[in-house]
XYZ file of C-alpha atoms in Angstrom:
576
model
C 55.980 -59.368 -6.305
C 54.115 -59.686 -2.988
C 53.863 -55.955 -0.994
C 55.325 -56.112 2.554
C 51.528 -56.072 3.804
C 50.897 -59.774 2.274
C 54.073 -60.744 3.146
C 53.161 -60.637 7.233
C 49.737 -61.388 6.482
C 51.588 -65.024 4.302
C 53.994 -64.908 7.286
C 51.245 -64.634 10.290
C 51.054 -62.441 12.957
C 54.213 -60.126 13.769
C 55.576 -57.737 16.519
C 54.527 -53.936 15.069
C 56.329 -50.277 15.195
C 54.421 -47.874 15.809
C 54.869 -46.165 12.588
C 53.991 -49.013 10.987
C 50.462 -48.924 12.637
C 50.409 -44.921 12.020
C 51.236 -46.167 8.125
C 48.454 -48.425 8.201
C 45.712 -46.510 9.270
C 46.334 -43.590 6.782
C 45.617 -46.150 4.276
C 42.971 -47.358 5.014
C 41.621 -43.843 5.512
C 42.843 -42.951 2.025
C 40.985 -46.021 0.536
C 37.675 -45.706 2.124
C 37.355 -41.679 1.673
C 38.078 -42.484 -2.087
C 35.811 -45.067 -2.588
C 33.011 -42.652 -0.932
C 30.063 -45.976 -1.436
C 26.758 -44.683 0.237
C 26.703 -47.670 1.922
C 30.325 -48.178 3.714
C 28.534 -45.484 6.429
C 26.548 -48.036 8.393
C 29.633 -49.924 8.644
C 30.957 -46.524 11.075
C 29.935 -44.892 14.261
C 31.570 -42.207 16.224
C 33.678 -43.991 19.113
C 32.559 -43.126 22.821
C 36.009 -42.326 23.453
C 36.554 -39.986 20.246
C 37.475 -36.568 20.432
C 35.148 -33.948 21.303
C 35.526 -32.540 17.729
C 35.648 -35.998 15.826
C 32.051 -35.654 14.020
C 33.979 -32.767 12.348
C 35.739 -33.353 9.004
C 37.788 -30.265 8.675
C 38.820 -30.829 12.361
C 40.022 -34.570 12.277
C 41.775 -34.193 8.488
C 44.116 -31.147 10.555
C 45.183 -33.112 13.443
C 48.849 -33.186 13.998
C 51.002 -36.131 13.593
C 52.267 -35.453 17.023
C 49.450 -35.702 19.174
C 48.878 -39.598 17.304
C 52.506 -40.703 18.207
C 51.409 -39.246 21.457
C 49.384 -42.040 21.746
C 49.634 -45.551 22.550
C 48.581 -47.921 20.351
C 45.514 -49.623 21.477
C 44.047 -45.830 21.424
C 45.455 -45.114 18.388
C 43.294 -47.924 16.359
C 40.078 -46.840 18.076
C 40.751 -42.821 17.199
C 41.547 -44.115 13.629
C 38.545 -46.089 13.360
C 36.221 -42.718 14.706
C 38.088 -40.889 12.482
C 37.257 -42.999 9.291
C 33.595 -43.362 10.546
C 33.580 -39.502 11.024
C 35.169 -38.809 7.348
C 32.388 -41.131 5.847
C 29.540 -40.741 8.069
C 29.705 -36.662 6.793
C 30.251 -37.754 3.146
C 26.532 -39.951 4.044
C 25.426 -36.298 5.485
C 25.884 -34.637 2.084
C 24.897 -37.179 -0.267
C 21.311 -37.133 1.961
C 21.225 -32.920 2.031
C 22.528 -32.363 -1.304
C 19.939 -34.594 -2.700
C 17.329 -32.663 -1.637
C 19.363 -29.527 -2.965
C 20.360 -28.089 -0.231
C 23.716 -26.907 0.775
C 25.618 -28.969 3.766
C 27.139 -27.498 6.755
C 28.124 -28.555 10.012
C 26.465 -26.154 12.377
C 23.338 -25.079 10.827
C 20.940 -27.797 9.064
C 18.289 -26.348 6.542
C 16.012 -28.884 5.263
C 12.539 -26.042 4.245
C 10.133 -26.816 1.699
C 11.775 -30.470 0.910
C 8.679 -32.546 1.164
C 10.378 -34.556 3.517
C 8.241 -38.213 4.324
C 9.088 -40.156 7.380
C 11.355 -42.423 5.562
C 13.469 -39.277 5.341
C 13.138 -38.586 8.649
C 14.064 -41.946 9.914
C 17.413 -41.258 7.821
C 17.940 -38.321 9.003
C 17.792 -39.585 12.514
C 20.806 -41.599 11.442
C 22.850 -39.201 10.312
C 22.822 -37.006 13.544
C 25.757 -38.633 15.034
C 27.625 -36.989 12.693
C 26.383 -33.598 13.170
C 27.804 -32.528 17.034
C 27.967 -29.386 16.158
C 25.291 -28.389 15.096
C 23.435 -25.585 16.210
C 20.948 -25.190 13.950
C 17.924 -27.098 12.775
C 14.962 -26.174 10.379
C 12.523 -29.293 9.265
C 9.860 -26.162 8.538
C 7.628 -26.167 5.717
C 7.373 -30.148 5.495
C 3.701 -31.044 5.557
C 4.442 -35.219 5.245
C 7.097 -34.784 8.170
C 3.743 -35.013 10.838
C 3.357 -38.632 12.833
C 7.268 -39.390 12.393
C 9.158 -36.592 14.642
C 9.848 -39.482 16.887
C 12.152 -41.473 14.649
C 14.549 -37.843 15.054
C 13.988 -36.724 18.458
C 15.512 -40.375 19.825
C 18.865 -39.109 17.945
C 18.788 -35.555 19.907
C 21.292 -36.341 21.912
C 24.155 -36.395 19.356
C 23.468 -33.082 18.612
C 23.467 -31.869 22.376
C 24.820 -28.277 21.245
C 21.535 -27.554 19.358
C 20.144 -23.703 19.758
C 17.489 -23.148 17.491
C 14.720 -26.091 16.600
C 12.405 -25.121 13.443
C 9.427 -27.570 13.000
C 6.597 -24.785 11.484
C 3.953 -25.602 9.121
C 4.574 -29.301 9.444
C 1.554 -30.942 10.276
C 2.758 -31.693 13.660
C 0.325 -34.493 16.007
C -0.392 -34.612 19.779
C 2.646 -37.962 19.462
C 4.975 -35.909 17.758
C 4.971 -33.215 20.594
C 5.030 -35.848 23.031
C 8.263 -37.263 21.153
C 9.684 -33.706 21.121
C 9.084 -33.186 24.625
C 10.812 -36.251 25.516
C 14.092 -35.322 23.574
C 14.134 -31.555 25.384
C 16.256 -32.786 27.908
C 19.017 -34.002 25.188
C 19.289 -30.102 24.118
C 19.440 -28.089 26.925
C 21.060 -25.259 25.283
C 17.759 -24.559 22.791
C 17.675 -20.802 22.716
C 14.418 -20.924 20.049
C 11.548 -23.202 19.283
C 9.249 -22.684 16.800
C 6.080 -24.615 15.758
C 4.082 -21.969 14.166
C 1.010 -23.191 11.813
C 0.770 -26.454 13.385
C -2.980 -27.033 14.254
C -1.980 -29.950 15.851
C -0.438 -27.962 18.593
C -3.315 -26.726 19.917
C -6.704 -28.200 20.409
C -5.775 -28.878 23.922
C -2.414 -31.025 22.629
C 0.316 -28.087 24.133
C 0.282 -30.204 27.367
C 1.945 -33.010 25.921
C 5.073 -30.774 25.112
C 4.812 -28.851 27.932
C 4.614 -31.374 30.480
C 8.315 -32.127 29.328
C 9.514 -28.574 29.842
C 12.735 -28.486 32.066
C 12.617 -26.091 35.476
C 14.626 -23.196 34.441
C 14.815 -23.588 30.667
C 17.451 -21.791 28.180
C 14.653 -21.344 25.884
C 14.850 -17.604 24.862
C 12.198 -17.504 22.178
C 9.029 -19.635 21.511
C 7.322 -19.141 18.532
C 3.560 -20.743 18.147
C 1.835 -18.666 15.372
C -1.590 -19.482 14.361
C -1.944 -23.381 15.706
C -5.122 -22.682 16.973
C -4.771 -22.595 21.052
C -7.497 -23.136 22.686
C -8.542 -22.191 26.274
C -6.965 -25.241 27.648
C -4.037 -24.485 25.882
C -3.633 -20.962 27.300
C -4.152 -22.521 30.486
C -1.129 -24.742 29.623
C 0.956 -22.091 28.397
C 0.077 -20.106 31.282
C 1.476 -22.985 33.672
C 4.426 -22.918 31.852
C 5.681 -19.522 31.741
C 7.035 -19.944 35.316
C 9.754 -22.028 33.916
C 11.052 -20.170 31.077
C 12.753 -17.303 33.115
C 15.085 -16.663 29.944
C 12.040 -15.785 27.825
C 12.699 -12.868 25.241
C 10.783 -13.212 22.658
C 6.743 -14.779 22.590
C 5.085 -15.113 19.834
C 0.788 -15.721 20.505
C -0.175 -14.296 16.940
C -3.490 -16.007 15.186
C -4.344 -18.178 18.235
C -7.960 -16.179 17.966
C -10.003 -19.729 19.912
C -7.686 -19.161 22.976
C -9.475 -15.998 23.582
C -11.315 -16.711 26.483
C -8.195 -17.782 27.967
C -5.507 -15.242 27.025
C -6.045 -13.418 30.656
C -4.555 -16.651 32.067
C -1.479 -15.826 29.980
C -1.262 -12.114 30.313
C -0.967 -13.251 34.197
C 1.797 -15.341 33.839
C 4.088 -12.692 31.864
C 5.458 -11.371 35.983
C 7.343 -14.869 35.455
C 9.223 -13.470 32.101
C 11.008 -10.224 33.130
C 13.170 -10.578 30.495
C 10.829 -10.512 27.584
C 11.637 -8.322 25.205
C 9.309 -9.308 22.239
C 5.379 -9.759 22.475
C 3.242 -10.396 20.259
C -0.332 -11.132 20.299
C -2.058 -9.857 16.887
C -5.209 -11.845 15.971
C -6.025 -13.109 19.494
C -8.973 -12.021 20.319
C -7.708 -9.051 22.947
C -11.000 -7.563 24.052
C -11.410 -4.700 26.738
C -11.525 -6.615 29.596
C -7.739 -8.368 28.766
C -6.576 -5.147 27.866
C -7.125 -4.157 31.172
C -4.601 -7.476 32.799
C -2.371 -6.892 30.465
C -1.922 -3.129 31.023
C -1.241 -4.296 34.653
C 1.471 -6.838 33.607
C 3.148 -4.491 31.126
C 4.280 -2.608 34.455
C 6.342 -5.582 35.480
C 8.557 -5.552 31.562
C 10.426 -2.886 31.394
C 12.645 -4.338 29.179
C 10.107 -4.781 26.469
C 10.956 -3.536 23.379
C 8.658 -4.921 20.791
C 5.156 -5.118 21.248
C 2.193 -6.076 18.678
C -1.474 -5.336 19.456
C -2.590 -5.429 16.314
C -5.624 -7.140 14.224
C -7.493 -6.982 17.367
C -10.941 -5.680 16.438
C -12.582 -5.945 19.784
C -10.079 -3.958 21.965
C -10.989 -0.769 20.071
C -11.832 1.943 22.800
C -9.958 -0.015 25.768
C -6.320 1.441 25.277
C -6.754 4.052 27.850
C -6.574 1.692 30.327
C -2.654 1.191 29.529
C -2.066 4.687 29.495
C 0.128 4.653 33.073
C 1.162 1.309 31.771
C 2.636 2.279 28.470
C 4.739 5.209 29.774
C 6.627 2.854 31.907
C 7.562 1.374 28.740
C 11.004 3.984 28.049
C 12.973 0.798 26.149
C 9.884 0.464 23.813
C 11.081 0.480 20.249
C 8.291 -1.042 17.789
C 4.670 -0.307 19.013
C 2.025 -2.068 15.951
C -1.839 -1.538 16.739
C -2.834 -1.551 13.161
C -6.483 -3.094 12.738
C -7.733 -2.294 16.150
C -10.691 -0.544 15.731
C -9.146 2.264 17.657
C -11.338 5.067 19.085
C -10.192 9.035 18.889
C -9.919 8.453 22.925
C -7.403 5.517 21.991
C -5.531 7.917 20.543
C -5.454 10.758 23.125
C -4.302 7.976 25.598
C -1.717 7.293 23.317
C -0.334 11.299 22.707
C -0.138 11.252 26.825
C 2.415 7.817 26.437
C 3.982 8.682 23.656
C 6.300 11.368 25.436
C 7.833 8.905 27.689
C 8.463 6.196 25.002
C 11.817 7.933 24.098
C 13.304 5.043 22.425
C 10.401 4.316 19.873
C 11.601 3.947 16.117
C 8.622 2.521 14.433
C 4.677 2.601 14.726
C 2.072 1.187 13.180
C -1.647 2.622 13.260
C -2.972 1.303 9.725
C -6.764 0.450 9.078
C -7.823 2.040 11.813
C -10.234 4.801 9.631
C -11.663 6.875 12.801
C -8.426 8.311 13.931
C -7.489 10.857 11.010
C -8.405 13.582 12.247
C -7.090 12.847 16.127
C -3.444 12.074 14.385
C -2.309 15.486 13.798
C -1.953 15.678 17.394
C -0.135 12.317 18.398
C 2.552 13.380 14.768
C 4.583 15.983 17.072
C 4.996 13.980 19.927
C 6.945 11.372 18.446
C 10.484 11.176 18.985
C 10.817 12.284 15.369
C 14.500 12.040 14.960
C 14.680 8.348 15.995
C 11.708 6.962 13.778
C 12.514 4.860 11.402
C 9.050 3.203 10.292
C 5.707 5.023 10.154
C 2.640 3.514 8.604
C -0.492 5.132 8.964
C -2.330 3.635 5.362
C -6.191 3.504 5.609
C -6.293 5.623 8.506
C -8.571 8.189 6.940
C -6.064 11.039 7.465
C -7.514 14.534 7.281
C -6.138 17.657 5.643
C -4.892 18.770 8.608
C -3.419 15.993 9.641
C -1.134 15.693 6.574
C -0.463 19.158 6.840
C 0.925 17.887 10.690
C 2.506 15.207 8.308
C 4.807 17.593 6.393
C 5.543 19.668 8.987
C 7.476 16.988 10.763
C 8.646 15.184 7.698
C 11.863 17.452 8.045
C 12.366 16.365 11.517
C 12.278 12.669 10.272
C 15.809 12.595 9.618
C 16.321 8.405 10.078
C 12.550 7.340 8.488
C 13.381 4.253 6.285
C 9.725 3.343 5.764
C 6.139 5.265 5.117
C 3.105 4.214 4.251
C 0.151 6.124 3.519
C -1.358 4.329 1.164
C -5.522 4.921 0.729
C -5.166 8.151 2.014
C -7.113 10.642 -0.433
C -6.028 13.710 0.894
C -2.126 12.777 0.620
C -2.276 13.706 -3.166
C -4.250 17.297 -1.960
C -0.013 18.033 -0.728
C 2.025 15.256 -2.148
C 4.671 18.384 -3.087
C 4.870 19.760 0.654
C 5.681 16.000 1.848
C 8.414 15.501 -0.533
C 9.878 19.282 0.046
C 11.516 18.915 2.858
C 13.588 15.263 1.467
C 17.083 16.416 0.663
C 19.865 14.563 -0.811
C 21.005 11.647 2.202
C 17.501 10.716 2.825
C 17.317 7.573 4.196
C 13.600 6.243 3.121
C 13.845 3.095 1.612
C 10.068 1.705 1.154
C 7.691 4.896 0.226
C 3.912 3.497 -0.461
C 1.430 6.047 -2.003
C -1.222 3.686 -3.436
C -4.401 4.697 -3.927
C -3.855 8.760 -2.850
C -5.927 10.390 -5.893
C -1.979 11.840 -6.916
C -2.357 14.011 -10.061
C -0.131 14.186 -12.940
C 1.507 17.752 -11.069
C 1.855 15.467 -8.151
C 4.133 12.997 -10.197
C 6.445 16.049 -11.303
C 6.804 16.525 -7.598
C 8.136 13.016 -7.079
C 10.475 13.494 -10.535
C 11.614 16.633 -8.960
C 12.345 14.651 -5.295
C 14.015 12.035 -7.745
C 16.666 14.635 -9.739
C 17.811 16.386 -6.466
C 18.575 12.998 -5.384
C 15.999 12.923 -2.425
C 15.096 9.154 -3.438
C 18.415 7.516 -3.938
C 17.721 5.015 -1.268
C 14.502 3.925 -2.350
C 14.054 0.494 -2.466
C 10.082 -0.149 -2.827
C 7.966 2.821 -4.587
C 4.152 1.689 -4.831
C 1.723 4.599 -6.747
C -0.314 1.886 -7.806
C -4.230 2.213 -8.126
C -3.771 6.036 -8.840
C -5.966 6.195 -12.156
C -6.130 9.723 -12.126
C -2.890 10.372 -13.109
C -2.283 11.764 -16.876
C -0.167 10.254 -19.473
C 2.558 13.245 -19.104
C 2.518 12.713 -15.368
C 4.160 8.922 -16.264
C 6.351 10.233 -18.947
C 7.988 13.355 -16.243
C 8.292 10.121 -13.710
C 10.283 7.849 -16.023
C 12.384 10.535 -16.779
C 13.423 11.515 -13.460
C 14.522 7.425 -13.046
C 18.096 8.212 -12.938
C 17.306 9.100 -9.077
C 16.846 5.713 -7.987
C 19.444 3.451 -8.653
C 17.994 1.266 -5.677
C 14.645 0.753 -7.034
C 14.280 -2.752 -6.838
C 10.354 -3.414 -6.531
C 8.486 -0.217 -8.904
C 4.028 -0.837 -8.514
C 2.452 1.541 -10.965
C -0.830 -1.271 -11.394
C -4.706 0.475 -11.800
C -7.362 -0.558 -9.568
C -8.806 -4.297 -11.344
C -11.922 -1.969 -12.700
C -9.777 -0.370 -14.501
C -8.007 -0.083 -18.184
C -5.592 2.131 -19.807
C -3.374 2.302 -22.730
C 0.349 2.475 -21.977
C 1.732 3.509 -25.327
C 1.942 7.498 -24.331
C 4.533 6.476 -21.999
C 6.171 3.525 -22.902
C 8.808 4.888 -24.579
C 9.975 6.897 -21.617
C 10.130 3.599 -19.577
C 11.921 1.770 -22.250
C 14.694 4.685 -21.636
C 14.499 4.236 -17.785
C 14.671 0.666 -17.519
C 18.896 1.121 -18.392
C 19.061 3.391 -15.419
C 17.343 1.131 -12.991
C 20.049 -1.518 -12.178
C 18.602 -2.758 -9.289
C 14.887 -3.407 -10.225
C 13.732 -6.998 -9.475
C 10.232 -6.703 -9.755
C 7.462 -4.172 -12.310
C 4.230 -4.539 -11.840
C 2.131 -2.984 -14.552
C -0.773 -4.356 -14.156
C -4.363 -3.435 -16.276
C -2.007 -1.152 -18.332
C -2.835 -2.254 -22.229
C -0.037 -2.822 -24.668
C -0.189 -4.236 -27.762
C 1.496 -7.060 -29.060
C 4.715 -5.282 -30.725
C 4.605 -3.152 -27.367
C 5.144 -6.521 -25.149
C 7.129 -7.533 -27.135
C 9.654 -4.816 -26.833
C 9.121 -4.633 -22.832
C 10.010 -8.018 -22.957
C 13.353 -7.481 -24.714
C 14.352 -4.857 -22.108
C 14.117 -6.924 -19.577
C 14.618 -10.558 -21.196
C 18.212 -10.595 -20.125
C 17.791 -9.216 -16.594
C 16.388 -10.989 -13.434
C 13.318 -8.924 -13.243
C 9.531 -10.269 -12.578
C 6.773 -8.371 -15.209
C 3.609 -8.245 -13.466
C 1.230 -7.228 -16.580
C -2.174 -8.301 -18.083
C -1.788 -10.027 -22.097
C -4.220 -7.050 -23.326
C -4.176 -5.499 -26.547
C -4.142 -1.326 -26.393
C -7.154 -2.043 -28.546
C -9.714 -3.187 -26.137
C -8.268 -0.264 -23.455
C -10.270 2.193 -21.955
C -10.646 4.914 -19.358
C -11.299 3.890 -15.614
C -14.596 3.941 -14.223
């Protein structure tokens, strides 16, 4: 028996209700969704006169019924046909993002560490049209993607609504920066670009994306970490400031050749009052660009983040931004580590620091002539609102940890401290921990290499059973040799104190060999109690084979990486 569809068809062309055209194109929906052939999706393109939300799925399958008998017919066949090419040109999305095992979804597009090739690229360009909404894009992390950014950037215009564009670490030429340039002007509401470890953005190449820059730009943050800027290319960057009013957030870090050319820079930040974020660590800041950017720091009063650090030459120049800093009340993260800095650096900085009000965390590590100068900057912090305080490898003096503990009450909201290759920590490790109560909030507490003694690990059991620790989410006492078997054993015992613990570091220095059977046992019983530990790192501890073995049962059915040298208790010996 014929259906009534073959009987017109046999019978020629006839006059048509309108429901019977409404019928027809829900079939033919149906059938092509269910057939779901990679291949039907070249046959479909989203209609110029489609809906603004047609390229979305969920939004086209929950259209009403009304609005299409709204319509006349003529538009109802072409929003049918967008529709179907909508439906299948997202089931092409998936099938191309799921195969490189990522998740799909139609605002943000994560494509990291796929070893995407340009034939991948070229698809992917394709499949844009069915992506409007999308407002999200990371290629990062894809070193074969270099040479073929063109093939997408031609396609940027279907995805107009795009806000952050993440190209790092992909190899990226002088052509593809060119090709991204081009397509700027198809996403004019980019908040963030990033094209950190690309090499192939500097060496004089930054013109041929900034040449393309739009007057006025959205752009909020730009990102362009370690791809070696030259002096030409912070002459570039230094033309181009002027049209990225919206600036927030700029990000300089391991551009150390564009050193003779950073002042240019540092001038240009009067045309980015709104910066908020700045970072220049490993750049080559000397004395002389200290002294332009001190002047320039009086014009961004909004800044809030700012990273000197790793900047061996600028040691003893910091005085020069004394007036500069104190105008710098919304400052909230201040990071000079690895700056050579001078005990006059530091006296500069105890004048500032009174006026930065709003500071939560600083960083002065590896800078090893300023531990006896710290016990005077300690009180002047705004104690109660620091959050982060790493001063490892800083050569700390008695006194100055004395200043330490003294304030360590006052640190109320500290979530982070290092002091780490500090000997004289261990001298007081049990006046530091004193003053934690129950409700601390530290969360990361890094002691390695502080000569702690086994009465200075019965101090941190004790800080662990009153409950002091119970946020603690990193604990690193590695490289601390001198610490006897019973100090280990009193440790593990007091576990039940941090239910947190997710990363524990207990490793000797690589010189170094001991035994662990005195105290394995007592971690055996801890490991129960520590339901959140993800990573143990044991390493130059001996065990022997039965002794592994047994570690390895206690943890076999948890998630939890062993970080341990295969040596036999045998061959173990006391540390140099």
């Amino acid at each position: 028996m014929e259906s009534a569809e073959q009987q017109k068809a046999r019978d020629g062309p006839q006059k048509r209700s309108p429901l019977d055209l409404i019928m027809n194109q829900i079939r033919r929906k149906t059938s092509f969704t269910e057939r779901k052939k990679p291949t039907m999706g070249r046959l479909f393109r989203p209609s110029v006169s489609s809906d603004k939300n047609s390229d979305i799925p969920e939004t086209k399958e929950s259209e009403s019924s009304e609005g299409k008998d709204s319509a006349g017919p003529g538009t109802e066949s072409s929003d049918a046909d967008s529709e179907i090419g909508s439906v299948v040109g997202w089931g092409r999305v998936k099938q191309f993002v799921q195969k490189l095992g990522k998740t799909p979804d139609t605002q943000s597009l994560s494509l990291t560490h796929c070893d995407l090739t340009a034939t991948d690229v070229v698809e992917l360009g394709t499949l844009l049209p069915f992506l409007a909404q999308l407002e999200v894009m990371d290629l990062s992390w894809n070193d074969l993607l270099g040479g073929s950014l063109k093939a997408l950037t031609v396609h940027l215009q279907h995805v107009s609504k795009l806000k952050v564009l993440k190209v790092s670490s992909c190899r990226l030429t002088a052509h593809d920066l060119i090709a991204l340039g081009e397509g700027l002007y198809c996403i004019p509401l980019l908040e963030m670009l990033d094209l950190s470890w690309n090499a192939g953005v500097g060496g004089g190449n930054l013109h041929c994306l900034a040449n393309h820059l739009p007057s006025a730009s959205s752009l909020r943050e730009l990102h362009l970490v370690d791809c070696q800027l030259s002096e030409a290319d912070a002459v570039t960057l230094g033309e181009a400031l002027p049209l990225l009013p919206c600036l927030e957030l700029l990000d300089l870090s391991g551009n150390k050749p564009m050193k003779e050319g950073l002042q240019i820079v540092v001038s240009a930040l009067s045309y980015t009052p709104q910066l908020k974020t700045l970072k220049l660590s490993t750049c080559g800041l000397n004395k002389m660009s200290l002294i332009m950017l001190g002047e320039k720091l009086k014009l961004l009063p909004g800044l809030e983040h700012l990273d000197l650090s790793c900047n061996k030459e600028s040691g003893g120049g910091f005085s020069t931004m004394t007036a500069s800093l104190t105008l710098l009340t919304h400052l909230k993260c201040l990071d000079m580590h690895l700056c050579c800095l001078t005990e006059e650096d530091i006296l500069a900085l105890v004048q500032a620091i009174p006026s930065l009000s709003e500071l939560t965390e600083l960083d002065l590590s590896s800078n090893k002539s300023i531990g006896c100068m710290l016990q005077f900057l300690l009180p002047a912090l705004p104690l109660s609102k620091m959050k982060k305080l790493h001063l490892n490898n800083c050569g700390l003096s008695l006194d100055t940890c004395w200043a330490l503990a003294t304030t360590m009450q006052s640190l109320a909201q500290l979530e982070s401290l290092n002091l780490s290759w500090n000997k004289s920590v261990g001298e007081i490790l049990q006046q530091l921990l004193e003053p934690l109560q129950t409700g601390c909030k530290l969360q990361e507490l890094r002691l390695s290499s502080c000569d702690l003694t086994t009465e200075g690990m019965l101090h941190i059991e004790s800080a662990c059973k009153r409950g002091a620790l119970s946020q603690l989410k990193l604990l690193d006492l590695s490289y601390n040799g001198s610490v006897g078997d019973c100090g280990w054993v009193s440790f593990y015992s007091g576990a039940a104190g941090l239910k947190e613990l997710q990363e524990l570091d207990v490793s000797l220095r690589p010189s170094a060999s001991l035994s662990a059977s005195p105290w394995l046992p007592a971690l055996l019983d801890a490991l129960p109690q520590l339901p959140s530990i993800r990573r143990l790192a044991l390493q130059r501890w001996a065990f022997s084979s039965g002794e592994r073995e047994k570690l390895d049962k206690a943890l076999s059915k948890r998630n939890v990486v062993l970080e341990c040298d295969k040596v036999a208790a045998t061959e173990a010996k006391v540390a140099a």
